[in-house]
PDB file of C-alpha atoms in Angstrom:
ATOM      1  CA  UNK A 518      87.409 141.390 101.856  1.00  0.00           C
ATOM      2  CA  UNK A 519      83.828 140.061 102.686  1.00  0.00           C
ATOM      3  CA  UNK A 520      83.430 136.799 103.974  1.00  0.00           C
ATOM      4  CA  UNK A 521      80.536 135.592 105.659  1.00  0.00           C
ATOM      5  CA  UNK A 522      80.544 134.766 109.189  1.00  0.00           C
ATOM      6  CA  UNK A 523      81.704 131.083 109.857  1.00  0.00           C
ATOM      7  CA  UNK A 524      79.134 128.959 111.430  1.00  0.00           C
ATOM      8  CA  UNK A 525      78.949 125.514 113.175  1.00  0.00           C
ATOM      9  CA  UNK A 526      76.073 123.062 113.443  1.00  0.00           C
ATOM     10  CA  UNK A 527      75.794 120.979 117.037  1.00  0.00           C
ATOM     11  CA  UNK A 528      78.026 118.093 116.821  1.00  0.00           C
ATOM     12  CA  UNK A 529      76.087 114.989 117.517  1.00  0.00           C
ATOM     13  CA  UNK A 530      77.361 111.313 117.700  1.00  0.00           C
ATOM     14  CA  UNK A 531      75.551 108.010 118.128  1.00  0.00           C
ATOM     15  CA  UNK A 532      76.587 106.420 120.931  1.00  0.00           C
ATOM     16  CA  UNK A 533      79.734 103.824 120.394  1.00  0.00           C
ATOM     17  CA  UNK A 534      78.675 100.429 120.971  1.00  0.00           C
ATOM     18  CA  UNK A 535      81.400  98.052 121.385  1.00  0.00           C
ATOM     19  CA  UNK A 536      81.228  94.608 119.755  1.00  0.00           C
ATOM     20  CA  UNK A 537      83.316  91.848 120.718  1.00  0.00           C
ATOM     21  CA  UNK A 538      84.875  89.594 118.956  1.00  0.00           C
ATOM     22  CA  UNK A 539      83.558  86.391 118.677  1.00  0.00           C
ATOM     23  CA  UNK A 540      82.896  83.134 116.615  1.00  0.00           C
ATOM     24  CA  UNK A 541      80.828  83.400 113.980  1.00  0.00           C
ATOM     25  CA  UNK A 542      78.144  80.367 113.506  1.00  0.00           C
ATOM     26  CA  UNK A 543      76.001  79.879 110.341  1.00  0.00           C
ATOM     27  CA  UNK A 544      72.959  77.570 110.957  1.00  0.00           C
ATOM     28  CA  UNK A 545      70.977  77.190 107.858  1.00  0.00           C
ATOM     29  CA  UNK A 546      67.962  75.783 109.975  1.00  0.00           C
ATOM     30  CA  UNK A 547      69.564  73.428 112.302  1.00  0.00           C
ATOM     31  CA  UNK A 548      67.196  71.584 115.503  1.00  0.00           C
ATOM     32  CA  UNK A 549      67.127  73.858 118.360  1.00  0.00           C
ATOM     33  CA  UNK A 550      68.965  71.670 120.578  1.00  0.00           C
ATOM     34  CA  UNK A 551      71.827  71.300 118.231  1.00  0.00           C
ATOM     35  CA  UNK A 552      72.435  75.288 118.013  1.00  0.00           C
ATOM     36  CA  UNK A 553      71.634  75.235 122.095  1.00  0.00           C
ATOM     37  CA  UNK A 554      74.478  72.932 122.866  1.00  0.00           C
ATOM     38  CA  UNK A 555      77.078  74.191 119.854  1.00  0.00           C
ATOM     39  CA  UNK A 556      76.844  77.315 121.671  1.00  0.00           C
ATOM     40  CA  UNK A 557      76.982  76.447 125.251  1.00  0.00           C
ATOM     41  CA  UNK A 558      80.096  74.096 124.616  1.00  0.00           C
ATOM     42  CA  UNK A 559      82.035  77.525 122.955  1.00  0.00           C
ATOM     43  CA  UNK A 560      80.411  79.490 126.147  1.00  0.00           C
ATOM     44  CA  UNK A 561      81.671  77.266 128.584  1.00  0.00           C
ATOM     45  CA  UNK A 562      84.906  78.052 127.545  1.00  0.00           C
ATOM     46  CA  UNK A 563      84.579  81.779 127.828  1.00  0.00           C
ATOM     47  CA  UNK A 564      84.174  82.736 124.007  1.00  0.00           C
ATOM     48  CA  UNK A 565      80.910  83.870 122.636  1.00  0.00           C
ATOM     49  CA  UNK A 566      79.262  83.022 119.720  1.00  0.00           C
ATOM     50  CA  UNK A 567      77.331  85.415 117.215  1.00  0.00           C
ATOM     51  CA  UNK A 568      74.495  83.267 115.736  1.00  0.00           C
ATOM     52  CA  UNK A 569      73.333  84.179 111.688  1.00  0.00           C
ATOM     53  CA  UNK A 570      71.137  82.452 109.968  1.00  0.00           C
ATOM     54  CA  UNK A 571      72.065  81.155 106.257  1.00  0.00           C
ATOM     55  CA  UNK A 572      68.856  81.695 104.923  1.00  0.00           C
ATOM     56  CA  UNK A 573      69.327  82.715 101.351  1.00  0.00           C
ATOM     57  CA  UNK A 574      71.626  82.514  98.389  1.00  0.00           C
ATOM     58  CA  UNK A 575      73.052  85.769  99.053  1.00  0.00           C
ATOM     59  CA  UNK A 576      74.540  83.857 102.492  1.00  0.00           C
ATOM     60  CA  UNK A 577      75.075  80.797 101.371  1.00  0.00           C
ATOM     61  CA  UNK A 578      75.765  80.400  97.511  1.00  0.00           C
ATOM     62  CA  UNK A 579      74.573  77.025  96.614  1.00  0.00           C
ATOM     63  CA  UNK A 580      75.320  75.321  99.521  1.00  0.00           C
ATOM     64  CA  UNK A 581      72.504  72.767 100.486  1.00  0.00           C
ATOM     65  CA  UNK A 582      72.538  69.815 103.443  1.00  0.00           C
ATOM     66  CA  UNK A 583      75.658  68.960 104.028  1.00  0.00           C
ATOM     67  CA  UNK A 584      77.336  71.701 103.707  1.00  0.00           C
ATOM     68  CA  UNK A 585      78.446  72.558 107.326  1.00  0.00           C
ATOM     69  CA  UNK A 586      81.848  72.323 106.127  1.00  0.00           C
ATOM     70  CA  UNK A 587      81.036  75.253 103.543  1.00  0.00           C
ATOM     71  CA  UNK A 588      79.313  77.501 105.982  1.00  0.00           C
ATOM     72  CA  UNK A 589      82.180  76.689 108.859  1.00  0.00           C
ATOM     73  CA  UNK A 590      84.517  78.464 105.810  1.00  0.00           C
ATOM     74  CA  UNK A 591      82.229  81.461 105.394  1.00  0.00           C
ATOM     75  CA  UNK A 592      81.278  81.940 108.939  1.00  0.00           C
ATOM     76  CA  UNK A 593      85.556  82.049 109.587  1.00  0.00           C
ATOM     77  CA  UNK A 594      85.892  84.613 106.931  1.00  0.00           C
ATOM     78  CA  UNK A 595      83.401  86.925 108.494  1.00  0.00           C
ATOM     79  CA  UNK A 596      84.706  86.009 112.393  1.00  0.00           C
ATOM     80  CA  UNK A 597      87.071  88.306 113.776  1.00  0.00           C
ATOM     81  CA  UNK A 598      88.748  85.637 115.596  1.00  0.00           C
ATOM     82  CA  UNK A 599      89.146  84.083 112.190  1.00  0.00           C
ATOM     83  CA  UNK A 600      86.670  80.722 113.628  1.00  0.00           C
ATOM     84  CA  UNK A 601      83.738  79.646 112.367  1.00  0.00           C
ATOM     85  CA  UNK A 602      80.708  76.401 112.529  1.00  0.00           C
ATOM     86  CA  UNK A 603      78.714  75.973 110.151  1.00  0.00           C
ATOM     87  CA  UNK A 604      75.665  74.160 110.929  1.00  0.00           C
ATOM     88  CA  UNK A 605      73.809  71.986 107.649  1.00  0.00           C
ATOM     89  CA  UNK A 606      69.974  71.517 107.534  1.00  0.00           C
ATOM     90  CA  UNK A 607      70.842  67.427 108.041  1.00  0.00           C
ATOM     91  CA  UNK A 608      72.127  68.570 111.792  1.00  0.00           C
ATOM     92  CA  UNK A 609      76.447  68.385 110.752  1.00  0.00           C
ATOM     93  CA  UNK A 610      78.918  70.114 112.140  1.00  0.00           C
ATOM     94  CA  UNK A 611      81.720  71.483 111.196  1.00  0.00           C
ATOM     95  CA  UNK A 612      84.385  74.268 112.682  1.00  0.00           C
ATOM     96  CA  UNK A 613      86.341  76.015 110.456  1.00  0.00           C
ATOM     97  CA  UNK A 614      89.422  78.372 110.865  1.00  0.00           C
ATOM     98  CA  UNK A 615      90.066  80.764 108.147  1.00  0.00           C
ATOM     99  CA  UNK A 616      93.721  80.104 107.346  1.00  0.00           C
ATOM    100  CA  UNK A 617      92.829  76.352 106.319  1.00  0.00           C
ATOM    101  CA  UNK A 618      91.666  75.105 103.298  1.00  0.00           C
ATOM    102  CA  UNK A 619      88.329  75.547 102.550  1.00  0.00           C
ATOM    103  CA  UNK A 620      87.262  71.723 101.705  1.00  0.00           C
ATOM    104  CA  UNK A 621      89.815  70.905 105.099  1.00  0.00           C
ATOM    105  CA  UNK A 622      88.014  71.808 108.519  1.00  0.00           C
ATOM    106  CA  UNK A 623      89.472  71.804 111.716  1.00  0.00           C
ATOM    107  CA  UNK A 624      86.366  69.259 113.143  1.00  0.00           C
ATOM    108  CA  UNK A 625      83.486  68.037 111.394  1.00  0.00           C
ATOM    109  CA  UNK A 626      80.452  66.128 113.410  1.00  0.00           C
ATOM    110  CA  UNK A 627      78.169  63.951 111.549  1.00  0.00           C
ATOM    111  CA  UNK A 628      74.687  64.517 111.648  1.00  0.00           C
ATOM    112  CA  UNK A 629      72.853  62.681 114.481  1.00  0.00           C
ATOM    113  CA  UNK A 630      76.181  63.014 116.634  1.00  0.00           C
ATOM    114  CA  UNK A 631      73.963  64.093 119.907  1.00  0.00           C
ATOM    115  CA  UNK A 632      74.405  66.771 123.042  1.00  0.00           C
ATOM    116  CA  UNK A 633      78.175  65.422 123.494  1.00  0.00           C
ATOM    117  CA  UNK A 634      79.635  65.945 120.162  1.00  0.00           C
ATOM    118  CA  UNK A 635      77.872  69.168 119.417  1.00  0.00           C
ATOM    119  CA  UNK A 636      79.011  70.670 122.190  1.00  0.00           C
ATOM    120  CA  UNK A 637      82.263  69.473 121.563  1.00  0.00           C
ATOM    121  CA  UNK A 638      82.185  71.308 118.311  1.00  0.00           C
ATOM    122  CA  UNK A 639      81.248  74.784 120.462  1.00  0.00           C
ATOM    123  CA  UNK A 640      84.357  74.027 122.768  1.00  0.00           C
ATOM    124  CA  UNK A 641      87.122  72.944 119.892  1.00  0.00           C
ATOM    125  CA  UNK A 642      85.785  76.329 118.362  1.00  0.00           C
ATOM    126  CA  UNK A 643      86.812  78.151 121.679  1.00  0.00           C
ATOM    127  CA  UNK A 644      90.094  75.971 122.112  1.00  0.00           C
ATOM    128  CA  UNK A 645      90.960  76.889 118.582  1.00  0.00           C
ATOM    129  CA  UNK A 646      90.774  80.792 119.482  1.00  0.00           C
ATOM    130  CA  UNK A 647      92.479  80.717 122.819  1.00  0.00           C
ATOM    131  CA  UNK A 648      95.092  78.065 121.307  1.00  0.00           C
ATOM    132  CA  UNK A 649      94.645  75.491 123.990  1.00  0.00           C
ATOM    133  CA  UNK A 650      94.631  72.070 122.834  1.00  0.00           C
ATOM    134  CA  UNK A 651      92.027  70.219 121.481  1.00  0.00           C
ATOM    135  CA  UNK A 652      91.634  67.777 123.514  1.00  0.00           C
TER     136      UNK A 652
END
């Protein structure tokens, strides 16, 4: 029997790079200061946030202003930790978990809400994942 001589290439690998889990936040072109202070409230609390920007129909469906509620939804679905804000063009709020209803989110902030209740959004978002009240 006449078999040809088994050979192996090299093994390589890519290195493994670990990504935690984290909220996920959609801003679909939110101020500056708004994403700055969403973020540092959910930081403050220990839990990071993993910005994307809702840029496109692809991300967002139809979803205009006013629609942090909408992107909140999505932005749970694609979380890990099953939380999500979604932040509107208008400058709402709105944190999400994925196990509620979709038109029923956990918080919403109105637009024009200011530094204290957008960071309160950021640190109900954290509170939600370490199941600490919301206080």
């Amino acid at each position: 029997m006449n078999s040809a001589p088994i050979t192996s290439a090299p093994i390589t690998s890519a290195p493994i790079v670990a990504v935690p889990p984290s909220i996920v936040l959609l801003d679909a072109g939110s101020d500056a200061r708004l994403l700055h202070e969403v973020c540092a409230g959910a930081e403050e609390e220990g839990v990071p946030v993993d910005v994307e920007t809702a840029d496109g129909p692809e991300s967002v469906g139809e979803l205009t202003s006013g629609a942090a509620t909408g992107l909140a939804y999505l932005a749970a679905g694609r979380s890990r930790l099953q939380v999500g804000i979604g932040l509107d063009r208008a400058g709402g709020v709105a944190v999400h978990h994925s196990t509620l209803p979709e038109h029923a989110p956990a918080l919403t902030v109105a637009s024009g809400a200011g530094p204290t209740g957008w960071r309160r959004a950021g640190r109900v978002a954290a509170r939600i994942v370490k199941r600490l009240p919301l206080a």
